PDB file of C-alpha atoms in Angstrom:
ATOM      1  CA  UNK C   1     -21.137  10.618  26.441  1.00 44.00           C
ATOM      2  CA  UNK C   2     -22.826  13.205  24.208  1.00 49.00           C
ATOM      3  CA  UNK C   3     -24.312  14.681  27.402  1.00 59.00           C
ATOM      4  CA  UNK C   4     -20.806  15.339  28.677  1.00 61.00           C
ATOM      5  CA  UNK C   5     -19.909  17.193  25.508  1.00 75.00           C
ATOM      6  CA  UNK C   6     -23.127  19.206  25.680  1.00 63.00           C
ATOM      7  CA  UNK C   7     -22.176  20.562  29.089  1.00 65.00           C
ATOM      8  CA  UNK C   8     -22.015  24.328  29.535  1.00 65.00           C
ATOM      9  CA  UNK C   9     -18.446  23.825  30.733  1.00 72.00           C
ATOM     10  CA  UNK C  10     -17.386  22.895  27.196  1.00 85.00           C
ATOM     11  CA  UNK C  11     -18.102  26.176  25.459  1.00 80.00           C
ATOM     12  CA  UNK C  12     -14.510  26.859  24.388  1.00 93.00           C
ATOM     13  CA  UNK C  13     -11.960  24.833  22.472  1.00 96.00           C
ATOM     14  CA  UNK C  14      -9.574  24.331  25.374  1.00 96.00           C
ATOM     15  CA  UNK C  15     -12.253  22.794  27.610  1.00 94.00           C
ATOM     16  CA  UNK C  16     -13.499  20.626  24.767  1.00 95.00           C
ATOM     17  CA  UNK C  17     -10.027  19.370  23.936  1.00 96.00           C
ATOM     18  CA  UNK C  18      -9.324  18.461  27.551  1.00 95.00           C
ATOM     19  CA  UNK C  19     -12.654  16.624  27.818  1.00 94.00           C
ATOM     20  CA  UNK C  20     -12.159  14.611  24.625  1.00 96.00           C
ATOM     21  CA  UNK C  21      -8.538  13.882  25.483  1.00 97.00           C
ATOM     22  CA  UNK C  22      -9.651  12.608  28.881  1.00 95.00           C
ATOM     23  CA  UNK C  23     -12.201  10.259  27.322  1.00 95.00           C
ATOM     24  CA  UNK C  24      -9.603   8.888  24.929  1.00 97.00           C
ATOM     25  CA  UNK C  25      -7.015   8.473  27.679  1.00 97.00           C
ATOM     26  CA  UNK C  26      -9.547   6.644  29.843  1.00 96.00           C
ATOM     27  CA  UNK C  27     -10.176   4.323  26.892  1.00 95.00           C
ATOM     28  CA  UNK C  28      -6.394   3.756  26.684  1.00 95.00           C
ATOM     29  CA  UNK C  29      -6.171   4.779  23.043  1.00 95.00           C
ATOM     30  CA  UNK C  30      -2.568   4.627  21.859  1.00 91.00           C
ATOM     31  CA  UNK C  31      -2.527   8.216  20.565  1.00 94.00           C
ATOM     32  CA  UNK C  32      -5.233   9.768  22.726  1.00 97.00           C
ATOM     33  CA  UNK C  33      -3.895  13.332  22.704  1.00 97.00           C
ATOM     34  CA  UNK C  34      -3.206  13.397  18.958  1.00 96.00           C
ATOM     35  CA  UNK C  35      -6.554  11.806  18.094  1.00 97.00           C
ATOM     36  CA  UNK C  36      -8.415  14.408  20.136  1.00 98.00           C
ATOM     37  CA  UNK C  37      -6.474  17.251  18.547  1.00 97.00           C
ATOM     38  CA  UNK C  38      -6.949  15.986  14.975  1.00 97.00           C
ATOM     39  CA  UNK C  39     -10.698  15.383  15.300  1.00 98.00           C
ATOM     40  CA  UNK C  40     -11.462  18.730  16.923  1.00 98.00           C
ATOM     41  CA  UNK C  41      -9.219  20.590  14.486  1.00 97.00           C
ATOM     42  CA  UNK C  42     -11.063  19.005  11.570  1.00 97.00           C
ATOM     43  CA  UNK C  43     -14.398  20.279  12.850  1.00 97.00           C
ATOM     44  CA  UNK C  44     -12.965  23.773  13.352  1.00 97.00           C
ATOM     45  CA  UNK C  45     -11.243  23.797   9.950  1.00 96.00           C
ATOM     46  CA  UNK C  46      -7.755  24.449  11.341  1.00 96.00           C
ATOM     47  CA  UNK C  47      -4.458  22.591  11.279  1.00 94.00           C
ATOM     48  CA  UNK C  48      -4.076  20.253  14.292  1.00 94.00           C
ATOM     49  CA  UNK C  49      -0.777  21.917  15.217  1.00 93.00           C
ATOM     50  CA  UNK C  50      -2.611  25.263  15.444  1.00 96.00           C
ATOM     51  CA  UNK C  51      -5.421  24.087  17.704  1.00 97.00           C
ATOM     52  CA  UNK C  52      -3.853  25.781  20.724  1.00 96.00           C
ATOM     53  CA  UNK C  53      -4.307  29.140  18.976  1.00 97.00           C
ATOM     54  CA  UNK C  54      -8.070  28.531  18.995  1.00 97.00           C
ATOM     55  CA  UNK C  55      -8.364  27.664  22.687  1.00 97.00           C
ATOM     56  CA  UNK C  56     -10.491  30.708  23.583  1.00 96.00           C
ATOM     57  CA  UNK C  57     -12.899  30.220  20.691  1.00 95.00           C
ATOM     58  CA  UNK C  58     -16.443  29.307  21.672  1.00 93.00           C
ATOM     59  CA  UNK C  59     -17.993  26.130  20.282  1.00 90.00           C
ATOM     60  CA  UNK C  60     -21.391  26.180  18.603  1.00 90.00           C
ATOM     61  CA  UNK C  61     -23.896  23.463  19.376  1.00 88.00           C
ATOM     62  CA  UNK C  62     -23.661  22.284  15.770  1.00 91.00           C
ATOM     63  CA  UNK C  63     -19.887  21.806  15.917  1.00 93.00           C
ATOM     64  CA  UNK C  64     -20.171  20.214  19.333  1.00 92.00           C
ATOM     65  CA  UNK C  65     -22.580  17.653  17.897  1.00 91.00           C
ATOM     66  CA  UNK C  66     -20.105  16.766  15.124  1.00 94.00           C
ATOM     67  CA  UNK C  67     -17.271  16.370  17.638  1.00 95.00           C
ATOM     68  CA  UNK C  68     -19.529  14.159  19.771  1.00 94.00           C
ATOM     69  CA  UNK C  69     -20.236  11.928  16.765  1.00 95.00           C
ATOM     70  CA  UNK C  70     -16.532  11.663  15.976  1.00 96.00           C
ATOM     71  CA  UNK C  71     -15.743  10.797  19.593  1.00 96.00           C
ATOM     72  CA  UNK C  72     -18.380   8.059  19.628  1.00 95.00           C
ATOM     73  CA  UNK C  73     -16.918   6.566  16.456  1.00 95.00           C
ATOM     74  CA  UNK C  74     -13.371   6.708  17.804  1.00 96.00           C
ATOM     75  CA  UNK C  75     -14.354   5.070  21.082  1.00 95.00           C
ATOM     76  CA  UNK C  76     -16.086   2.312  19.115  1.00 93.00           C
ATOM     77  CA  UNK C  77     -12.709   1.442  17.551  1.00 93.00           C
ATOM     78  CA  UNK C  78     -12.922   3.303  14.254  1.00 94.00           C
ATOM     79  CA  UNK C  79      -9.526   4.813  13.343  1.00 95.00           C
ATOM     80  CA  UNK C  80      -9.248   8.580  12.943  1.00 96.00           C
ATOM     81  CA  UNK C  81      -8.384   8.237   9.263  1.00 96.00           C
ATOM     82  CA  UNK C  82     -11.537   6.207   8.621  1.00 96.00           C
ATOM     83  CA  UNK C  83     -13.672   8.696  10.554  1.00 97.00           C
ATOM     84  CA  UNK C  84     -12.395  11.600   8.483  1.00 97.00           C
ATOM     85  CA  UNK C  85     -11.992   9.619   5.266  1.00 96.00           C
ATOM     86  CA  UNK C  86      -8.451  10.855   4.738  1.00 96.00           C
ATOM     87  CA  UNK C  87      -4.891  10.489   5.990  1.00 94.00           C
ATOM     88  CA  UNK C  88      -1.675  12.480   5.666  1.00 94.00           C
ATOM     89  CA  UNK C  89       1.395  10.823   4.162  1.00 97.00           C
ATOM     90  CA  UNK C  90       4.686  12.466   3.146  1.00 98.00           C
ATOM     91  CA  UNK C  91       3.109  15.849   3.898  1.00 95.00           C
ATOM     92  CA  UNK C  92       0.321  15.183   1.376  1.00 97.00           C
ATOM     93  CA  UNK C  93      -3.363  14.413   1.935  1.00 97.00           C
ATOM     94  CA  UNK C  94      -4.862  11.137   0.720  1.00 98.00           C
ATOM     95  CA  UNK C  95      -8.505  10.145   0.607  1.00 98.00           C
ATOM     96  CA  UNK C  96      -9.318   6.639   1.826  1.00 97.00           C
ATOM     97  CA  UNK C  97     -11.843   4.055   0.667  1.00 96.00           C
ATOM     98  CA  UNK C  98     -12.860   0.625   1.983  1.00 93.00           C
ATOM     99  CA  UNK C  99     -10.565  -0.953  -0.645  1.00 94.00           C
ATOM    100  CA  UNK C 100      -7.421   0.818   0.591  1.00 96.00           C
ATOM    101  CA  UNK C 101      -5.117   0.610   3.558  1.00 93.00           C
ATOM    102  CA  UNK C 102      -4.439   3.764   5.534  1.00 93.00           C
ATOM    103  CA  UNK C 103      -0.942   4.901   4.526  1.00 95.00           C
ATOM    104  CA  UNK C 104       1.201   4.776   7.646  1.00 91.00           C
ATOM    105  CA  UNK C 105       4.316   6.738   8.690  1.00 92.00           C
ATOM    106  CA  UNK C 106       6.555   3.639   8.589  1.00 94.00           C
ATOM    107  CA  UNK C 107       5.949   3.373   4.849  1.00 96.00           C
ATOM    108  CA  UNK C 108       7.656   6.735   4.334  1.00 97.00           C
ATOM    109  CA  UNK C 109      10.876   4.717   4.768  1.00 97.00           C
ATOM    110  CA  UNK C 110      10.099   3.157   1.379  1.00 98.00           C
ATOM    111  CA  UNK C 111       9.782   6.611  -0.204  1.00 98.00           C
ATOM    112  CA  UNK C 112      13.156   7.540   1.279  1.00 98.00           C
ATOM    113  CA  UNK C 113      14.728   4.343  -0.065  1.00 98.00           C
ATOM    114  CA  UNK C 114      13.350   4.949  -3.564  1.00 98.00           C
ATOM    115  CA  UNK C 115      14.621   8.529  -3.593  1.00 98.00           C
ATOM    116  CA  UNK C 116      18.042   7.316  -2.454  1.00 98.00           C
ATOM    117  CA  UNK C 117      18.020   4.777  -5.309  1.00 98.00           C
ATOM    118  CA  UNK C 118      17.258   7.599  -7.758  1.00 98.00           C
ATOM    119  CA  UNK C 119      20.027   9.786  -6.357  1.00 98.00           C
ATOM    120  CA  UNK C 120      22.493   6.928  -6.772  1.00 97.00           C
ATOM    121  CA  UNK C 121      21.429   6.154 -10.347  1.00 97.00           C
ATOM    122  CA  UNK C 122      21.124   9.492 -12.086  1.00 96.00           C
ATOM    123  CA  UNK C 123      19.533  12.053  -9.774  1.00 98.00           C
ATOM    124  CA  UNK C 124      16.002  13.163  -8.964  1.00 98.00           C
ATOM    125  CA  UNK C 125      15.523  15.111 -12.204  1.00 98.00           C
ATOM    126  CA  UNK C 126      16.019  12.100 -14.463  1.00 98.00           C
ATOM    127  CA  UNK C 127      12.893  11.039 -16.450  1.00 98.00           C
ATOM    128  CA  UNK C 128      12.250   7.984 -14.309  1.00 98.00           C
ATOM    129  CA  UNK C 129       9.663   5.386 -15.274  1.00 98.00           C
ATOM    130  CA  UNK C 130       8.580   3.361 -12.259  1.00 98.00           C
ATOM    131  CA  UNK C 131       5.749   1.155 -11.085  1.00 98.00           C
ATOM    132  CA  UNK C 132       3.906   1.066  -7.772  1.00 98.00           C
ATOM    133  CA  UNK C 133       2.481  -2.440  -7.347  1.00 98.00           C
ATOM    134  CA  UNK C 134      -0.522  -2.665  -5.040  1.00 97.00           C
ATOM    135  CA  UNK C 135      -0.885   1.101  -5.082  1.00 98.00           C
ATOM    136  CA  UNK C 136      -3.951   1.326  -2.808  1.00 97.00           C
ATOM    137  CA  UNK C 137      -4.455   5.029  -2.072  1.00 98.00           C
ATOM    138  CA  UNK C 138      -1.609   5.843  -4.453  1.00 98.00           C
ATOM    139  CA  UNK C 139       0.450   7.121  -1.516  1.00 98.00           C
ATOM    140  CA  UNK C 140       3.807   5.764  -2.702  1.00 98.00           C
ATOM    141  CA  UNK C 141       3.250   6.729  -6.325  1.00 98.00           C
ATOM    142  CA  UNK C 142       2.042  10.247  -5.554  1.00 98.00           C
ATOM    143  CA  UNK C 143       4.694  10.921  -2.915  1.00 98.00           C
ATOM    144  CA  UNK C 144       7.451   9.880  -5.315  1.00 98.00           C
ATOM    145  CA  UNK C 145       5.978  11.836  -8.230  1.00 98.00           C
ATOM    146  CA  UNK C 146       5.921  14.902  -5.970  1.00 98.00           C
ATOM    147  CA  UNK C 147       9.698  14.537  -5.497  1.00 98.00           C
ATOM    148  CA  UNK C 148      10.629  13.359  -9.018  1.00 98.00           C
ATOM    149  CA  UNK C 149       9.462  16.164 -11.336  1.00 98.00           C
ATOM    150  CA  UNK C 150      10.106  14.319 -14.614  1.00 98.00           C
ATOM    151  CA  UNK C 151       9.002  10.844 -13.555  1.00 98.00           C
ATOM    152  CA  UNK C 152       6.038   8.790 -14.748  1.00 98.00           C
ATOM    153  CA  UNK C 153       4.428   6.100 -12.609  1.00 98.00           C
ATOM    154  CA  UNK C 154       2.349   3.090 -13.599  1.00 98.00           C
ATOM    155  CA  UNK C 155       0.188   2.380 -10.548  1.00 98.00           C
ATOM    156  CA  UNK C 156      -1.033  -1.218 -10.391  1.00 98.00           C
ATOM    157  CA  UNK C 157      -3.792  -2.674  -8.256  1.00 97.00           C
ATOM    158  CA  UNK C 158      -6.078  -5.679  -8.443  1.00 96.00           C
ATOM    159  CA  UNK C 159      -8.935  -3.569  -7.037  1.00 96.00           C
ATOM    160  CA  UNK C 160     -10.767  -1.206  -9.377  1.00 97.00           C
ATOM    161  CA  UNK C 161     -12.075   0.727  -6.375  1.00 97.00           C
ATOM    162  CA  UNK C 162      -8.564   1.227  -5.026  1.00 97.00           C
ATOM    163  CA  UNK C 163      -7.365   2.413  -8.438  1.00 98.00           C
ATOM    164  CA  UNK C 164     -10.132   5.005  -8.599  1.00 98.00           C
ATOM    165  CA  UNK C 165      -9.214   6.238  -5.117  1.00 98.00           C
ATOM    166  CA  UNK C 166      -5.559   6.447  -6.178  1.00 98.00           C
ATOM    167  CA  UNK C 167      -6.490   8.321  -9.354  1.00 98.00           C
ATOM    168  CA  UNK C 168      -8.448  10.863  -7.309  1.00 98.00           C
ATOM    169  CA  UNK C 169      -5.512  11.294  -4.939  1.00 98.00           C
ATOM    170  CA  UNK C 170      -3.128  11.824  -7.849  1.00 98.00           C
ATOM    171  CA  UNK C 171      -5.459  14.517  -9.188  1.00 98.00           C
ATOM    172  CA  UNK C 172      -5.834  16.161  -5.788  1.00 98.00           C
ATOM    173  CA  UNK C 173      -2.056  16.344  -5.373  1.00 98.00           C
ATOM    174  CA  UNK C 174      -1.380  17.651  -8.872  1.00 98.00           C
ATOM    175  CA  UNK C 175       0.383  14.662 -10.470  1.00 98.00           C
ATOM    176  CA  UNK C 176      -2.407  13.006 -12.448  1.00 98.00           C
ATOM    177  CA  UNK C 177      -0.748  13.823 -15.781  1.00 98.00           C
ATOM    178  CA  UNK C 178       2.162  11.534 -14.801  1.00 98.00           C
ATOM    179  CA  UNK C 179       0.089   8.850 -13.068  1.00 98.00           C
ATOM    180  CA  UNK C 180      -1.111   5.832 -15.097  1.00 98.00           C
ATOM    181  CA  UNK C 181      -3.518   3.485 -13.259  1.00 98.00           C
ATOM    182  CA  UNK C 182      -3.481  -0.153 -14.419  1.00 98.00           C
ATOM    183  CA  UNK C 183      -5.836  -2.898 -13.265  1.00 97.00           C
ATOM    184  CA  UNK C 184      -3.662  -5.990 -12.877  1.00 96.00           C
ATOM    185  CA  UNK C 185      -2.273  -8.588 -10.504  1.00 95.00           C
ATOM    186  CA  UNK C 186       1.317  -7.921  -9.500  1.00 96.00           C
ATOM    187  CA  UNK C 187       3.548  -7.508 -12.588  1.00 97.00           C
ATOM    188  CA  UNK C 188       1.333  -9.400 -15.041  1.00 96.00           C
ATOM    189  CA  UNK C 189       0.415  -6.394 -17.211  1.00 96.00           C
ATOM    190  CA  UNK C 190       3.890  -4.824 -17.256  1.00 96.00           C
ATOM    191  CA  UNK C 191       6.752  -5.123 -19.746  1.00 93.00           C
ATOM    192  CA  UNK C 192      10.479  -4.376 -19.581  1.00 91.00           C
ATOM    193  CA  UNK C 193      10.509  -0.591 -19.439  1.00 94.00           C
ATOM    194  CA  UNK C 194      10.849   0.267 -15.764  1.00 98.00           C
ATOM    195  CA  UNK C 195      13.759   1.848 -13.916  1.00 98.00           C
ATOM    196  CA  UNK C 196      12.440   0.640 -10.569  1.00 98.00           C
ATOM    197  CA  UNK C 197       9.435  -0.926  -8.897  1.00 98.00           C
ATOM    198  CA  UNK C 198       8.114  -0.095  -5.426  1.00 98.00           C
ATOM    199  CA  UNK C 199       5.580  -2.098  -3.465  1.00 98.00           C
ATOM    200  CA  UNK C 200       4.076  -2.334  -0.019  1.00 97.00           C
ATOM    201  CA  UNK C 201       2.631  -5.829  -0.518  1.00 96.00           C
ATOM    202  CA  UNK C 202       0.473  -7.893   1.844  1.00 91.00           C
ATOM    203  CA  UNK C 203       2.891  -9.594   4.227  1.00 86.00           C
ATOM    204  CA  UNK C 204       0.927 -10.706   7.298  1.00 84.00           C
ATOM    205  CA  UNK C 205       0.866 -14.475   7.771  1.00 80.00           C
ATOM    206  CA  UNK C 206      -2.675 -15.809   7.435  1.00 84.00           C
ATOM    207  CA  UNK C 207      -2.691 -17.356  10.893  1.00 74.00           C
ATOM    208  CA  UNK C 208      -1.698 -14.021  12.465  1.00 75.00           C
ATOM    209  CA  UNK C 209      -4.554 -11.998  10.968  1.00 77.00           C
ATOM    210  CA  UNK C 210      -6.850 -12.736  13.910  1.00 74.00           C
ATOM    211  CA  UNK C 211      -4.212 -11.407  16.296  1.00 74.00           C
ATOM    212  CA  UNK C 212      -4.216  -7.961  14.681  1.00 70.00           C
ATOM    213  CA  UNK C 213      -5.935  -5.075  16.447  1.00 73.00           C
ATOM    214  CA  UNK C 214      -9.684  -4.614  16.110  1.00 69.00           C
ATOM    215  CA  UNK C 215      -9.057  -1.359  14.230  1.00 74.00           C
ATOM    216  CA  UNK C 216      -7.016  -3.128  11.551  1.00 73.00           C
ATOM    217  CA  UNK C 217      -9.216  -6.224  11.208  1.00 72.00           C
ATOM    218  CA  UNK C 218     -12.453  -4.265  10.988  1.00 71.00           C
ATOM    219  CA  UNK C 219     -11.347  -1.421   8.744  1.00 72.00           C
ATOM    220  CA  UNK C 220      -8.406  -2.477   6.539  1.00 75.00           C
ATOM    221  CA  UNK C 221      -9.064  -4.692   3.480  1.00 81.00           C
ATOM    222  CA  UNK C 222      -7.873  -8.274   4.011  1.00 77.00           C
ATOM    223  CA  UNK C 223      -6.667  -8.382   0.407  1.00 78.00           C
ATOM    224  CA  UNK C 224      -4.018  -5.821   1.329  1.00 75.00           C
ATOM    225  CA  UNK C 225      -2.976  -7.594   4.541  1.00 77.00           C
ATOM    226  CA  UNK C 226      -2.966 -11.368   4.043  1.00 73.00           C
ATOM    227  CA  UNK C 227       0.367 -12.554   2.684  1.00 77.00           C
ATOM    228  CA  UNK C 228      -0.490 -16.244   2.715  1.00 83.00           C
ATOM    229  CA  UNK C 229       0.562 -19.023   5.070  1.00 83.00           C
ATOM    230  CA  UNK C 230       4.191 -17.864   5.208  1.00 90.00           C
ATOM    231  CA  UNK C 231       3.576 -14.165   4.546  1.00 87.00           C
ATOM    232  CA  UNK C 232       5.794 -14.381   1.467  1.00 94.00           C
ATOM    233  CA  UNK C 233       3.384 -14.979  -1.423  1.00 95.00           C
ATOM    234  CA  UNK C 234       3.677 -11.447  -2.802  1.00 96.00           C
ATOM    235  CA  UNK C 235       7.461 -11.354  -2.381  1.00 97.00           C
ATOM    236  CA  UNK C 236       7.922 -14.601  -4.299  1.00 97.00           C
ATOM    237  CA  UNK C 237       5.816 -13.195  -7.133  1.00 97.00           C
ATOM    238  CA  UNK C 238       7.592  -9.835  -7.246  1.00 98.00           C
ATOM    239  CA  UNK C 239      11.156 -11.073  -6.823  1.00 98.00           C
ATOM    240  CA  UNK C 240      10.657 -13.949  -9.241  1.00 97.00           C
ATOM    241  CA  UNK C 241       9.277 -11.745 -12.025  1.00 97.00           C
ATOM    242  CA  UNK C 242      10.994  -8.397 -11.479  1.00 98.00           C
ATOM    243  CA  UNK C 243      13.801  -8.957 -13.982  1.00 97.00           C
ATOM    244  CA  UNK C 244      11.240  -9.314 -16.763  1.00 97.00           C
ATOM    245  CA  UNK C 245       9.988  -5.732 -16.261  1.00 98.00           C
ATOM    246  CA  UNK C 246      13.144  -3.914 -15.116  1.00 98.00           C
ATOM    247  CA  UNK C 247      15.776  -2.218 -17.231  1.00 97.00           C
ATOM    248  CA  UNK C 248      19.461  -2.977 -16.616  1.00 96.00           C
ATOM    249  CA  UNK C 249      20.412  -2.097 -13.037  1.00 97.00           C
ATOM    250  CA  UNK C 250      16.742  -1.651 -12.189  1.00 98.00           C
ATOM    251  CA  UNK C 251      15.649  -1.746  -8.588  1.00 98.00           C
ATOM    252  CA  UNK C 252      12.936  -3.611  -6.717  1.00 98.00           C
ATOM    253  CA  UNK C 253      12.111  -1.884  -3.417  1.00 98.00           C
ATOM    254  CA  UNK C 254       9.585  -3.388  -0.998  1.00 98.00           C
ATOM    255  CA  UNK C 255       8.286  -2.760   2.485  1.00 98.00           C
ATOM    256  CA  UNK C 256       8.680  -5.798   4.757  1.00 97.00           C
ATOM    257  CA  UNK C 257       7.495  -7.037   8.122  1.00 93.00           C
ATOM    258  CA  UNK C 258       9.786  -6.449  11.098  1.00 90.00           C
ATOM    259  CA  UNK C 259      10.807 -10.128  11.259  1.00 91.00           C
ATOM    260  CA  UNK C 260      11.147 -10.900   7.533  1.00 95.00           C
ATOM    261  CA  UNK C 261      14.525  -9.430   6.547  1.00 95.00           C
ATOM    262  CA  UNK C 262      16.582 -12.595   6.979  1.00 95.00           C
ATOM    263  CA  UNK C 263      13.968 -14.809   5.361  1.00 95.00           C
ATOM    264  CA  UNK C 264      13.672 -12.491   2.354  1.00 96.00           C
ATOM    265  CA  UNK C 265      17.428 -12.313   1.943  1.00 96.00           C
ATOM    266  CA  UNK C 266      17.425 -16.098   1.623  1.00 96.00           C
ATOM    267  CA  UNK C 267      14.458 -15.994  -0.731  1.00 96.00           C
ATOM    268  CA  UNK C 268      16.171 -13.507  -3.054  1.00 97.00           C
ATOM    269  CA  UNK C 269      19.346 -15.558  -3.049  1.00 96.00           C
ATOM    270  CA  UNK C 270      17.409 -18.676  -3.953  1.00 96.00           C
ATOM    271  CA  UNK C 271      15.129 -17.146  -6.597  1.00 96.00           C
ATOM    272  CA  UNK C 272      17.451 -14.739  -8.423  1.00 96.00           C
ATOM    273  CA  UNK C 273      20.856 -15.244  -6.760  1.00 97.00           C
ATOM    274  CA  UNK C 274      21.028 -11.585  -5.712  1.00 96.00           C
ATOM    275  CA  UNK C 275      21.820  -9.846  -2.439  1.00 95.00           C
ATOM    276  CA  UNK C 276      19.344  -7.558  -0.697  1.00 96.00           C
ATOM    277  CA  UNK C 277      20.013  -4.282   1.041  1.00 96.00           C
ATOM    278  CA  UNK C 278      17.888  -3.569   4.124  1.00 96.00           C
ATOM    279  CA  UNK C 279      16.867  -0.132   5.382  1.00 96.00           C
ATOM    280  CA  UNK C 280      15.585   0.373   8.923  1.00 95.00           C
ATOM    281  CA  UNK C 281      12.801   2.720   9.993  1.00 93.00           C
ATOM    282  CA  UNK C 282      13.004   5.400  12.705  1.00 88.00           C
ATOM    283  CA  UNK C 283      12.237   2.791  15.364  1.00 90.00           C
ATOM    284  CA  UNK C 284      15.247   0.757  14.250  1.00 93.00           C
ATOM    285  CA  UNK C 285      13.161  -2.048  12.743  1.00 94.00           C
ATOM    286  CA  UNK C 286      13.977  -3.565   9.324  1.00 96.00           C
ATOM    287  CA  UNK C 287      11.445  -1.915   7.034  1.00 97.00           C
ATOM    288  CA  UNK C 288      12.545  -1.892   3.376  1.00 98.00           C
ATOM    289  CA  UNK C 289      14.606  -4.188   1.164  1.00 98.00           C
ATOM    290  CA  UNK C 290      16.209  -3.155  -2.118  1.00 98.00           C
ATOM    291  CA  UNK C 291      17.324  -5.591  -4.811  1.00 98.00           C
ATOM    292  CA  UNK C 292      19.219  -4.299  -7.852  1.00 98.00           C
ATOM    293  CA  UNK C 293      18.921  -6.460 -10.954  1.00 97.00           C
ATOM    294  CA  UNK C 294      22.050  -6.219 -13.171  1.00 95.00           C
TER     295      UNK C 294
END
């Protein structure tokens, strides 16, 4: 494969892009065109959307070698985010580590839900105090802090490595002064001072883990995926203990699996006798539930 990329026919960006895109399409990668554009743009130091403006640029042998290495890694099943060590979320850049999930576009629905909660309960400028449980890269915490100028977030994770990655991402995105990392399991270290809690908890049923794609199983931490036999372990913990840490009319907002909305509505009714509100993502799938604790 590296011989193909070393060909004299690949001396400009346009030819290189078409060659890499063709390899990815032949491999039936789900986002072949985008993956090719992002990887080549990274090597050139340009925004992926601007790659077309560089089409006539010649490619040095050194840059060609880097692209070839990236292509080999992608064809081996390594996700683009893991190859580059970073991922965009909510228009912000987040570094990744082996202890963190890649933040995914669907999770932006949870940011939207939290901002809507804030609008409904005092506005975005209010001095919100919120927690992000299972913060991982810090994507939820940092995205919300970028939109809530007077807010403070306590970011909780059971992994010290994930917390350090999140801390670095908070610093990189200019919100570290309002970002408090806490090493804890779920809500154990928190007390009743929070306006709302957000979480993208592990929700994959244990017996489904092996059915996930190779990219997920090989590169995402199982701790952040496995939700137990019924996929509900984290939800039971969060719903059952949320009232202890939330102020009056505080909100618990959580990402959910596409088939869990009805089950979680019943769980909330049984545990705390409260109704849930469900928000759908852009694909029309149930994605986020909100529970308000009076």
